[in-house]
PDB file of N, CA and C in Angstrom:
ATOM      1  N   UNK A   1      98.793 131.707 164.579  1.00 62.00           N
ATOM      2  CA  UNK A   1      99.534 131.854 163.335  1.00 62.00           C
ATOM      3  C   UNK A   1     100.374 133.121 163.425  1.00 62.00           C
ATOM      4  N   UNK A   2     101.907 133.013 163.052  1.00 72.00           N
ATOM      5  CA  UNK A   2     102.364 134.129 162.911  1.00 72.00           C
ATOM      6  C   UNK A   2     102.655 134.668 161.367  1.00 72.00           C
ATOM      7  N   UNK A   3     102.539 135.828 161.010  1.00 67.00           N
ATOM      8  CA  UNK A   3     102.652 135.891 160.080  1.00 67.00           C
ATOM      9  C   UNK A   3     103.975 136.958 159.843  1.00 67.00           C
ATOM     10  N   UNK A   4     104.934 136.863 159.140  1.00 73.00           N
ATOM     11  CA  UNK A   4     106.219 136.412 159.376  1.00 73.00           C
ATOM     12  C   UNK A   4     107.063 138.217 158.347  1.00 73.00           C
ATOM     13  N   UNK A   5     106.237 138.589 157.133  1.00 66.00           N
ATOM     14  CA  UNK A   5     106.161 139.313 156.465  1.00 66.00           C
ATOM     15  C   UNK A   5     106.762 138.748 155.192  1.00 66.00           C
ATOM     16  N   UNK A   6     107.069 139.853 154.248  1.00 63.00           N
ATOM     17  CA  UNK A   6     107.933 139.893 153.163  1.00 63.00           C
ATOM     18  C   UNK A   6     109.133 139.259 153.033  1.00 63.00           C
ATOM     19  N   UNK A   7     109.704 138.539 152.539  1.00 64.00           N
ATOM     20  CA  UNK A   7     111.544 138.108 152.324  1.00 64.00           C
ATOM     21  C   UNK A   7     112.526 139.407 151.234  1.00 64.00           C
ATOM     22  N   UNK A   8     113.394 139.573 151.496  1.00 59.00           N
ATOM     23  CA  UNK A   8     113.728 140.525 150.476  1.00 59.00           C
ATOM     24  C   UNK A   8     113.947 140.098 149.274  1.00 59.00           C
ATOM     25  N   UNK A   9     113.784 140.910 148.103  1.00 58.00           N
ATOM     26  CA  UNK A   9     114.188 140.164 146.902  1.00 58.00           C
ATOM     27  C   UNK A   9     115.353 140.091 146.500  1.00 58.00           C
ATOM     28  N   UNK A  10     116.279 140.835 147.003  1.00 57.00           N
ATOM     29  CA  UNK A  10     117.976 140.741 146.121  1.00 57.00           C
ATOM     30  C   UNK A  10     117.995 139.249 146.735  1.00 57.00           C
ATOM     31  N   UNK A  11     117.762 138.518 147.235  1.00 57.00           N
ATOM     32  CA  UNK A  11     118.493 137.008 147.549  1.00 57.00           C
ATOM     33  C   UNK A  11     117.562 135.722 146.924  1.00 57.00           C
ATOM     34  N   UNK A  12     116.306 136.204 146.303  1.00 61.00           N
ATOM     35  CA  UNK A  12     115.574 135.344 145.396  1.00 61.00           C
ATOM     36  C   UNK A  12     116.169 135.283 143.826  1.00 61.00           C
ATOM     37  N   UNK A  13     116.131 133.818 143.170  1.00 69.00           N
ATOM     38  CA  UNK A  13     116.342 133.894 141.612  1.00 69.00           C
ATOM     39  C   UNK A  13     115.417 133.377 141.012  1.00 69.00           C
ATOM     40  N   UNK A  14     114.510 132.751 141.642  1.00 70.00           N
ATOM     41  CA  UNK A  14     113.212 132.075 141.129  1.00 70.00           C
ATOM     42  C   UNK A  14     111.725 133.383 140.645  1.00 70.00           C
ATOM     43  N   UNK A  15     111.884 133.404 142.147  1.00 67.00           N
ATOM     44  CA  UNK A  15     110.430 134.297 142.485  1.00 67.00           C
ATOM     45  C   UNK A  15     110.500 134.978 143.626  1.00 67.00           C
ATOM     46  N   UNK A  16     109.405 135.823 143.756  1.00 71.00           N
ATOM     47  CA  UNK A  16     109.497 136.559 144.639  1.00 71.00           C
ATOM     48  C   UNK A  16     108.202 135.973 145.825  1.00 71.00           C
ATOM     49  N   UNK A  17     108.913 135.826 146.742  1.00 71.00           N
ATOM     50  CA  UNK A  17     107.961 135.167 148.433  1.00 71.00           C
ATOM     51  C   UNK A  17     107.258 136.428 148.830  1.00 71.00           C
ATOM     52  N   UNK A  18     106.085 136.259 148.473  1.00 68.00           N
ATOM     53  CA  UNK A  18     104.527 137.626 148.891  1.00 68.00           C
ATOM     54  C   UNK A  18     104.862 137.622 150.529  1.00 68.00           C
ATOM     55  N   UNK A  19     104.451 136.661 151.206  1.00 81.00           N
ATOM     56  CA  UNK A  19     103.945 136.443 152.223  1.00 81.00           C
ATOM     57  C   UNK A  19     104.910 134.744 153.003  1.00 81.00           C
ATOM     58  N   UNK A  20     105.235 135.204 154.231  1.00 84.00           N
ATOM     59  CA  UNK A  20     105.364 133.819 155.149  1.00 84.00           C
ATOM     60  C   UNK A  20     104.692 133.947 156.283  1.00 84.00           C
ATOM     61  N   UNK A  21     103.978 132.600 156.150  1.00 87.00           N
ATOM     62  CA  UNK A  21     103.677 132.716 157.913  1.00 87.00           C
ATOM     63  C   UNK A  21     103.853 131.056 158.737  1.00 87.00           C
ATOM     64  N   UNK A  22     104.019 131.421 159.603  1.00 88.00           N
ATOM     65  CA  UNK A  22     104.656 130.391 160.720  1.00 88.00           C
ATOM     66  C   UNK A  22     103.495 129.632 161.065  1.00 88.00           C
ATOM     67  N   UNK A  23     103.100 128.429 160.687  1.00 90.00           N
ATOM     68  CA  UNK A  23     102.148 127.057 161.610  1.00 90.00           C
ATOM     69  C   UNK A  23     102.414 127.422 163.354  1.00 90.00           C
ATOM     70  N   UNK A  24     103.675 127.340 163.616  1.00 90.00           N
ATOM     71  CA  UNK A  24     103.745 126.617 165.059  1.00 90.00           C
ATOM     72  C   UNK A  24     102.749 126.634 165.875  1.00 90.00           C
ATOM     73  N   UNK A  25     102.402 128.045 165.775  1.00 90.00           N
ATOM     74  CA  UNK A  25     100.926 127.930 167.009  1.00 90.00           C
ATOM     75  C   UNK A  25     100.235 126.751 167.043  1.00 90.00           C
ATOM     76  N   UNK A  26      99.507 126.545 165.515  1.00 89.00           N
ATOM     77  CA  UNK A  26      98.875 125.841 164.983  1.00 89.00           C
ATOM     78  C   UNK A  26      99.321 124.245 165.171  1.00 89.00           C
ATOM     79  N   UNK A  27     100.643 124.288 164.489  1.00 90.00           N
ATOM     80  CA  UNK A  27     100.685 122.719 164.738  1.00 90.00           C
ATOM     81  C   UNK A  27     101.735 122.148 165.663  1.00 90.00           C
ATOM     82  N   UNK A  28     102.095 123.269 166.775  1.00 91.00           N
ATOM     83  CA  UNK A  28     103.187 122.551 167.213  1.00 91.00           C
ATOM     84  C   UNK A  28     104.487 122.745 167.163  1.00 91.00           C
ATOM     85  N   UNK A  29     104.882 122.149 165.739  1.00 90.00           N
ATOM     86  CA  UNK A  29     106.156 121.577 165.241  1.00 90.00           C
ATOM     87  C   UNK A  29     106.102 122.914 163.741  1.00 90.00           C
ATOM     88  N   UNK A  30     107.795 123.177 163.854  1.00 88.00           N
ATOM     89  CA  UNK A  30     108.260 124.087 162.906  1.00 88.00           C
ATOM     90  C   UNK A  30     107.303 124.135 161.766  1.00 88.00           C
ATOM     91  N   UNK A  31     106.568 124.408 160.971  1.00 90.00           N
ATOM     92  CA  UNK A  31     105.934 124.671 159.500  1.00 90.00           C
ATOM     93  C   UNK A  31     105.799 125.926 158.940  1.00 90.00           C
ATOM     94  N   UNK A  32     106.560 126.011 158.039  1.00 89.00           N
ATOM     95  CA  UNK A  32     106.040 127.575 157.166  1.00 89.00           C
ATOM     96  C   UNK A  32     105.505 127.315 155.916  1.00 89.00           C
ATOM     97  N   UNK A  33     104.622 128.592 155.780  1.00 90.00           N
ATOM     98  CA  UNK A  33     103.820 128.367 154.881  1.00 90.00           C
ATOM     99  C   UNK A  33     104.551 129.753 153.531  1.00 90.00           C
ATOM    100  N   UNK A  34     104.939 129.525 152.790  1.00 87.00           N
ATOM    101  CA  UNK A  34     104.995 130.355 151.923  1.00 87.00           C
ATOM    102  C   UNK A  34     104.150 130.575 150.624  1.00 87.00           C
ATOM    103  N   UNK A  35     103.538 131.822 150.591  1.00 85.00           N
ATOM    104  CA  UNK A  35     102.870 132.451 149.206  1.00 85.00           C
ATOM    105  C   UNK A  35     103.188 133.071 148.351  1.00 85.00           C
ATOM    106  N   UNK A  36     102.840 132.726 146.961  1.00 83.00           N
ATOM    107  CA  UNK A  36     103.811 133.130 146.030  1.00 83.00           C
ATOM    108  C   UNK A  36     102.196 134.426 145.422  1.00 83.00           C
ATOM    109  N   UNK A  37     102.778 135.261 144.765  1.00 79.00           N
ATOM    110  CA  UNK A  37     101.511 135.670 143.813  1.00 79.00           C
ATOM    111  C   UNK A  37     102.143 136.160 142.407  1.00 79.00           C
ATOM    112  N   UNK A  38     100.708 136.280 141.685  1.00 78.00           N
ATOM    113  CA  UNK A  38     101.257 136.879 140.604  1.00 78.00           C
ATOM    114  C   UNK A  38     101.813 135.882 139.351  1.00 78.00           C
ATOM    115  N   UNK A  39     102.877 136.485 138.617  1.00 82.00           N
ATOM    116  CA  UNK A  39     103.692 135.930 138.259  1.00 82.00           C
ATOM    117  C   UNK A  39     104.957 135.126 138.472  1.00 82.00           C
ATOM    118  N   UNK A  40     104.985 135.771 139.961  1.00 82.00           N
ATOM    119  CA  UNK A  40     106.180 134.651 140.797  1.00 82.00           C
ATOM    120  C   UNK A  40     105.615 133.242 140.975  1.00 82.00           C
ATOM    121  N   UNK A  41     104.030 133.270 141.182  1.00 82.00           N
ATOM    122  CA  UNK A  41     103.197 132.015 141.449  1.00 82.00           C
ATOM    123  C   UNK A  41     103.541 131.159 140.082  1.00 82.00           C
ATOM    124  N   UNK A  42     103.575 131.611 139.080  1.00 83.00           N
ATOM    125  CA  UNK A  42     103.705 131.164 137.766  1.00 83.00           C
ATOM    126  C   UNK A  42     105.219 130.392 137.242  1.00 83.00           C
ATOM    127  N   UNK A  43     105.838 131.710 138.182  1.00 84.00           N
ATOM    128  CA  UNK A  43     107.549 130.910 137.932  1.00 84.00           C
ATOM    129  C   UNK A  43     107.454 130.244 139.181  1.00 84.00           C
ATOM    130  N   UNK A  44     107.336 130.658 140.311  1.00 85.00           N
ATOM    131  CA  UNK A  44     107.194 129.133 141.837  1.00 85.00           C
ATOM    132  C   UNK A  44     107.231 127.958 140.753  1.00 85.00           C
ATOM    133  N   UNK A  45     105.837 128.106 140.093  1.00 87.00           N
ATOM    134  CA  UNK A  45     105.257 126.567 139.573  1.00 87.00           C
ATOM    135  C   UNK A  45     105.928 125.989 138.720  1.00 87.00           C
ATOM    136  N   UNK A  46     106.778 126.850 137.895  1.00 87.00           N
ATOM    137  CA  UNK A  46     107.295 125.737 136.751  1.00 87.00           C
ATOM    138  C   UNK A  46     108.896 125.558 137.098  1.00 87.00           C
ATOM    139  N   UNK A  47     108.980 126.284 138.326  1.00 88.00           N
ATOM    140  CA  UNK A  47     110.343 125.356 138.865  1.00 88.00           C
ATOM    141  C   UNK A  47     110.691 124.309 139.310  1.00 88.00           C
ATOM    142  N   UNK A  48     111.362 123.588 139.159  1.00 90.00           N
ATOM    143  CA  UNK A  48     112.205 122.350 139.670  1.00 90.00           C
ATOM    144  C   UNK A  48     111.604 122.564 141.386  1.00 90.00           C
ATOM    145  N   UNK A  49     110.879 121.585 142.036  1.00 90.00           N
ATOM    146  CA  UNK A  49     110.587 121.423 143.338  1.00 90.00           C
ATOM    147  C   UNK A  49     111.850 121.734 144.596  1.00 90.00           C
ATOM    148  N   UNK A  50     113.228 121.021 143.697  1.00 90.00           N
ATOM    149  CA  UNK A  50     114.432 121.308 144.959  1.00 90.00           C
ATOM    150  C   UNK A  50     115.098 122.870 144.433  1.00 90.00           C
ATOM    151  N   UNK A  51     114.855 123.035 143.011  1.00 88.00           N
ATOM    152  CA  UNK A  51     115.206 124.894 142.842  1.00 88.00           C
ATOM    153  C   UNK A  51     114.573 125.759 143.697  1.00 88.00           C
ATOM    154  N   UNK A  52     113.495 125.656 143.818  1.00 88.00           N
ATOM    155  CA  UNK A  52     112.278 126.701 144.346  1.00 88.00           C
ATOM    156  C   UNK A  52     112.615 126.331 145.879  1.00 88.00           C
ATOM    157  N   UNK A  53     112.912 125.496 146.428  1.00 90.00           N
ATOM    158  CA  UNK A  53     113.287 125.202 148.104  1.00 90.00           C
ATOM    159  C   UNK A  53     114.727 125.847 148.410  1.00 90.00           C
ATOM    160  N   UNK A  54     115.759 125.259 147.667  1.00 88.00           N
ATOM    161  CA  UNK A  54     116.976 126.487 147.322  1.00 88.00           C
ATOM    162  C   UNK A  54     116.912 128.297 147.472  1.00 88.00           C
ATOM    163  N   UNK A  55     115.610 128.035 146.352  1.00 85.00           N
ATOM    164  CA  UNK A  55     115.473 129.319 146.648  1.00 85.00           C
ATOM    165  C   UNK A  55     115.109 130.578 147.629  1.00 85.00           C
ATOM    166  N   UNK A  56     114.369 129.579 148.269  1.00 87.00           N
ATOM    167  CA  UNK A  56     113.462 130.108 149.359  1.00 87.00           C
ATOM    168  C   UNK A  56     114.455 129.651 150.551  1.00 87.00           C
ATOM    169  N   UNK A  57     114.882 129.278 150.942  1.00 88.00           N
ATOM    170  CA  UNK A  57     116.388 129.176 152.017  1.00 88.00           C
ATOM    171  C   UNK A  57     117.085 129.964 151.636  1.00 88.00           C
ATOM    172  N   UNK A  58     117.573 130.543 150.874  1.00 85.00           N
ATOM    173  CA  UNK A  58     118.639 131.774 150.346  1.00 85.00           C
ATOM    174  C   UNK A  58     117.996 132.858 150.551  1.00 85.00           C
ATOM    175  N   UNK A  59     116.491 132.724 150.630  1.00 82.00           N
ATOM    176  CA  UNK A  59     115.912 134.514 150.822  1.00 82.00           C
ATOM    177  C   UNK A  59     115.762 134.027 152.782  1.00 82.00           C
ATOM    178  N   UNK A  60     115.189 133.180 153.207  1.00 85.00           N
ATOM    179  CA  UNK A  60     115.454 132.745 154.201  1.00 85.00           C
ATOM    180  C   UNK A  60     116.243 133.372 154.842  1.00 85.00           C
ATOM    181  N   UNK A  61     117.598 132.846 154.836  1.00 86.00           N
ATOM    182  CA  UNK A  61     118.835 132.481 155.299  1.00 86.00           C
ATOM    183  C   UNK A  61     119.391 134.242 155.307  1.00 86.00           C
ATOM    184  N   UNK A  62     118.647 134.846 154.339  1.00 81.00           N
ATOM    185  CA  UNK A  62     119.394 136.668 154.017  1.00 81.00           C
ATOM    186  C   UNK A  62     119.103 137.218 155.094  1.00 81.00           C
ATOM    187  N   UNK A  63     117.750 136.618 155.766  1.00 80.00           N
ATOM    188  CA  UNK A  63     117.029 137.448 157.069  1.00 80.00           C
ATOM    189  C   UNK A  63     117.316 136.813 158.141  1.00 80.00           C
ATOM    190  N   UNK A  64     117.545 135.526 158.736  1.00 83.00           N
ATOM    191  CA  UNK A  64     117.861 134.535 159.361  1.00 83.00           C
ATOM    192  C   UNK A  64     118.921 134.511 160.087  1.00 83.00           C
ATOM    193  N   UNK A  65     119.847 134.099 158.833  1.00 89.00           N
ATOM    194  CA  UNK A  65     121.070 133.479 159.623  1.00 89.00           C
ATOM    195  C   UNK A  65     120.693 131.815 159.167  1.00 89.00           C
ATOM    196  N   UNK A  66     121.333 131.133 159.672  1.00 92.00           N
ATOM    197  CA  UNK A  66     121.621 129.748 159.856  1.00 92.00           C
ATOM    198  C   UNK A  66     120.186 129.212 160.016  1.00 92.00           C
ATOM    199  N   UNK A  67     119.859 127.987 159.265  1.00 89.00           N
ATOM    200  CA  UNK A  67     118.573 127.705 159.573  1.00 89.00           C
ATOM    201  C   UNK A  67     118.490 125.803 159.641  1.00 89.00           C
ATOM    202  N   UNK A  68     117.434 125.717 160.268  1.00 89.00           N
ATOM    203  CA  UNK A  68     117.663 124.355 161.154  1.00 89.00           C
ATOM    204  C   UNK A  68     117.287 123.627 159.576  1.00 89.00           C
ATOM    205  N   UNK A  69     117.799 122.093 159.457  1.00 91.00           N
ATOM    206  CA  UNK A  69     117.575 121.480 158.139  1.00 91.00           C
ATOM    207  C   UNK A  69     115.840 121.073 158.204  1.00 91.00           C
ATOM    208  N   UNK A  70     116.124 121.079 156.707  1.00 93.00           N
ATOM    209  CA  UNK A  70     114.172 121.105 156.531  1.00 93.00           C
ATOM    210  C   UNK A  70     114.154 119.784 156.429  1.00 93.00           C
ATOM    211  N   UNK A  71     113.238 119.467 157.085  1.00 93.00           N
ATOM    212  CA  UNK A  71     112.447 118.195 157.368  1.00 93.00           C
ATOM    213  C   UNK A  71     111.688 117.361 155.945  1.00 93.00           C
ATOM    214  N   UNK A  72     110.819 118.210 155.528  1.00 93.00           N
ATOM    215  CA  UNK A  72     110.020 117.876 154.014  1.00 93.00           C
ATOM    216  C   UNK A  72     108.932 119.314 153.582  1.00 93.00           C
ATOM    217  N   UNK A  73     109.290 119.447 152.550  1.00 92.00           N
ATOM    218  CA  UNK A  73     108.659 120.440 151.632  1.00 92.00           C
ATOM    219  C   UNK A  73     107.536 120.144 150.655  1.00 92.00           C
ATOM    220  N   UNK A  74     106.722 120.535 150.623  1.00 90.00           N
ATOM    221  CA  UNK A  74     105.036 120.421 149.588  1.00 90.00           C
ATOM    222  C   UNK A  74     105.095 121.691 148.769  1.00 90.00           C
ATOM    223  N   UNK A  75     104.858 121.557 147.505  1.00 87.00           N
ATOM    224  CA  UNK A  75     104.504 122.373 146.688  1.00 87.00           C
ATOM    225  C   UNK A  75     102.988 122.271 146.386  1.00 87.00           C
ATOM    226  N   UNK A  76     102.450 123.315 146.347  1.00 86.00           N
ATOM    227  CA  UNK A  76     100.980 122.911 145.632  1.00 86.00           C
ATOM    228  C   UNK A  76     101.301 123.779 143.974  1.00 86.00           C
ATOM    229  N   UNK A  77     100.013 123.332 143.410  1.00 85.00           N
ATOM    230  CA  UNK A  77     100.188 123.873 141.852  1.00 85.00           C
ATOM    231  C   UNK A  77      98.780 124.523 141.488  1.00 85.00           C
ATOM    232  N   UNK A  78      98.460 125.904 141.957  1.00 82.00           N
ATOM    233  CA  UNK A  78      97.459 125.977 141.968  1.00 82.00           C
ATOM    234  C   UNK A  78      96.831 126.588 140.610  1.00 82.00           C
ATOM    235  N   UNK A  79      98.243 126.897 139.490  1.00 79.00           N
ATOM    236  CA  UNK A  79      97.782 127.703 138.652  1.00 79.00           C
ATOM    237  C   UNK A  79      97.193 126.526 137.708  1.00 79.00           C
ATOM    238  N   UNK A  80      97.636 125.303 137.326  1.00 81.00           N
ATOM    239  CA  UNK A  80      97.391 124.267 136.462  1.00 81.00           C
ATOM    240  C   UNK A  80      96.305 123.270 137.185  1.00 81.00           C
ATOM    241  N   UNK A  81      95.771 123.298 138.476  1.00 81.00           N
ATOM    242  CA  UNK A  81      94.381 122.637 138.721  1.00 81.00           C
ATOM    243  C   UNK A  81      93.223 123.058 137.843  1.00 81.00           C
ATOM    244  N   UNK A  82      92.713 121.841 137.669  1.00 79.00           N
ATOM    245  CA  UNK A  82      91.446 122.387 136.450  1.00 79.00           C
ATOM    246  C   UNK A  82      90.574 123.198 137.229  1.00 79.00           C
ATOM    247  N   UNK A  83      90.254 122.713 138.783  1.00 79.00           N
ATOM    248  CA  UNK A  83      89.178 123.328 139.851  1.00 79.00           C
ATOM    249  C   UNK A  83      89.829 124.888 140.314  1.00 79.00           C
ATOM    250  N   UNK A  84      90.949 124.622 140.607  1.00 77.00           N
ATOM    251  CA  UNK A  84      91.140 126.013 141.566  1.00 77.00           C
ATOM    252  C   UNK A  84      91.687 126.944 140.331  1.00 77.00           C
ATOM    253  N   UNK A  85      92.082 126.572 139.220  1.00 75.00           N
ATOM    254  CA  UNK A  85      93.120 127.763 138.222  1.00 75.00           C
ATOM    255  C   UNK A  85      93.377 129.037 138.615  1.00 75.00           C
ATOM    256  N   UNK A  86      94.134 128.752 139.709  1.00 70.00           N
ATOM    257  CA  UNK A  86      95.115 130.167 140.289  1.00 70.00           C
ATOM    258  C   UNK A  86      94.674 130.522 141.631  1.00 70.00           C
ATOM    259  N   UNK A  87      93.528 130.092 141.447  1.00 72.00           N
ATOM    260  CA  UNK A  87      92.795 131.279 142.830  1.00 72.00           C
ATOM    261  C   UNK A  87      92.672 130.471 144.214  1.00 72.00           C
ATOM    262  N   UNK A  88      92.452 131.156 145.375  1.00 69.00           N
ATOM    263  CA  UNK A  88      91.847 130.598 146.658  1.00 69.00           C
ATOM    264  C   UNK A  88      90.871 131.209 147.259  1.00 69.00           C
ATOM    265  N   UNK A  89      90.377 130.950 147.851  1.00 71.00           N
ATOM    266  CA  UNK A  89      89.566 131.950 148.820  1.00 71.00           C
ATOM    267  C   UNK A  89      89.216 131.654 150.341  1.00 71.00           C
ATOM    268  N   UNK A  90      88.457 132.456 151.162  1.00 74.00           N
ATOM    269  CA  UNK A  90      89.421 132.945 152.739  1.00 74.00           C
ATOM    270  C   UNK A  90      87.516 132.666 153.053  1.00 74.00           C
ATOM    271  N   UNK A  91      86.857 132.374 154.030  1.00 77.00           N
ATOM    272  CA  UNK A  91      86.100 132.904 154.896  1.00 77.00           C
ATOM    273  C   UNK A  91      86.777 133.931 155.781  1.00 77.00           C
ATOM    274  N   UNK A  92      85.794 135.590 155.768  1.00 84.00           N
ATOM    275  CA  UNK A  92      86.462 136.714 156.238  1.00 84.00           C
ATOM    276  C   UNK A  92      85.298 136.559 157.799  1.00 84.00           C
ATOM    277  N   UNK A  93      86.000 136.980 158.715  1.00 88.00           N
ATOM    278  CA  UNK A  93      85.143 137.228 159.983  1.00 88.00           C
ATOM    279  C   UNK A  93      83.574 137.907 159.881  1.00 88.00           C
ATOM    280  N   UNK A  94      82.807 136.999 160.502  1.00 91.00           N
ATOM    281  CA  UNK A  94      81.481 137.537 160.320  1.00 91.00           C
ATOM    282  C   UNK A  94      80.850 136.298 158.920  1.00 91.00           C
ATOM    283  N   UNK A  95      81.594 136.005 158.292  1.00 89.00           N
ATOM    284  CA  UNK A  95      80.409 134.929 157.253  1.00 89.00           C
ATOM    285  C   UNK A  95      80.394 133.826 157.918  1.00 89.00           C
ATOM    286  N   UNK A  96      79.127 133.228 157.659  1.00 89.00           N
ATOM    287  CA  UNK A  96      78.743 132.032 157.832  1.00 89.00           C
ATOM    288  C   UNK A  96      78.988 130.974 156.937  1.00 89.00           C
ATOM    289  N   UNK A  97      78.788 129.789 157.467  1.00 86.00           N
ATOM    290  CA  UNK A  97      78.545 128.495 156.614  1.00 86.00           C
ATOM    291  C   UNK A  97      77.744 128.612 155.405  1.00 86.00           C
ATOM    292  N   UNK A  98      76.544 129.401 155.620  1.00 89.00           N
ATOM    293  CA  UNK A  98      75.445 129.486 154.308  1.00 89.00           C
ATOM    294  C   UNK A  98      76.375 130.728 153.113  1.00 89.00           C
ATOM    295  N   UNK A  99      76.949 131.080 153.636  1.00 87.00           N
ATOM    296  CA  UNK A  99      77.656 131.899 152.650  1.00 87.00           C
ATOM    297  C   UNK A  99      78.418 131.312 152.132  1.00 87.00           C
ATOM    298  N   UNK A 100      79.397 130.276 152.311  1.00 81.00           N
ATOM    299  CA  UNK A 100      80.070 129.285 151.401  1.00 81.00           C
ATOM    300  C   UNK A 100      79.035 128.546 150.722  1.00 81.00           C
ATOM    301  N   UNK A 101      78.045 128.050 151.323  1.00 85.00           N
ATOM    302  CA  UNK A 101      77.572 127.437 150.163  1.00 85.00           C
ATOM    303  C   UNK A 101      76.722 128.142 148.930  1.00 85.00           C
ATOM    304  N   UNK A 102      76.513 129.216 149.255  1.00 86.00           N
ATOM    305  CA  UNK A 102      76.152 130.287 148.061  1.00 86.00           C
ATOM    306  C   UNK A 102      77.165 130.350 147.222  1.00 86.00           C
ATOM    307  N   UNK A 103      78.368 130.467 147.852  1.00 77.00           N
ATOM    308  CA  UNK A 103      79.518 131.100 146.585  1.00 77.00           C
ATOM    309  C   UNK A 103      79.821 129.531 145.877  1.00 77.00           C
ATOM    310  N   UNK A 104      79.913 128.324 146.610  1.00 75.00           N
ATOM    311  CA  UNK A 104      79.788 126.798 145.567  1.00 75.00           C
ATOM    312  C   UNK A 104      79.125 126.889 144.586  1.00 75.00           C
ATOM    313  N   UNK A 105      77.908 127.436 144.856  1.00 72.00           N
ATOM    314  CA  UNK A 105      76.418 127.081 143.937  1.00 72.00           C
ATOM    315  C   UNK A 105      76.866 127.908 142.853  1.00 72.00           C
TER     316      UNK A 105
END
């Protein structure tokens, strides 16, 4: 996984991109993953699916240059899931399996 850094904000109108990081290792084929937090997560979410892709090619494109056409884009919605409402969480190096299932319970 590469992880890609910050996008600048003068070229965002939506929200502001926390974090990118690059699949390829992982899968191969081009994939980025972008994270929103905060309150940008909040405006990410209640944007128009092709606004928020706009958007994120324009902060893109500020650091870039020219960028190859996107294939297909996924939004997730994590602030309005009844299960996840906002949050995620990471196994950190060193926990085990029995430690996820403590934090389920």
């Amino acid at each position: 996984v590469h992880h890609i850094g910050l996008l600048p904000s003068s070229a965002r109108q939506i929200a502001y991109c926390a974090v990118l990081v690059s699949l390829v290792p992982l899968t191969g084929s081009p994939t980025l993953v972008a994270l929103y937090g905060g309150q940008d997560a909040s405006r990410a979410e209640c944007a128009e699916e092709q606004d928020l892709l706009a958007d994120l090619l324009a902060s893109l494109k500020a650091v870039f240059g020219p960028l190859p056409e996107v294939v297909s884009a996924h939004r997730t919605k994590w602030h309005n899931d009844g299960l996840a409402l906002g949050t995620y969480s990471y196994t950190p190096r060193g926990a085990t399996e029995q430690d996820r299932v403590t934090l389920a319970c």
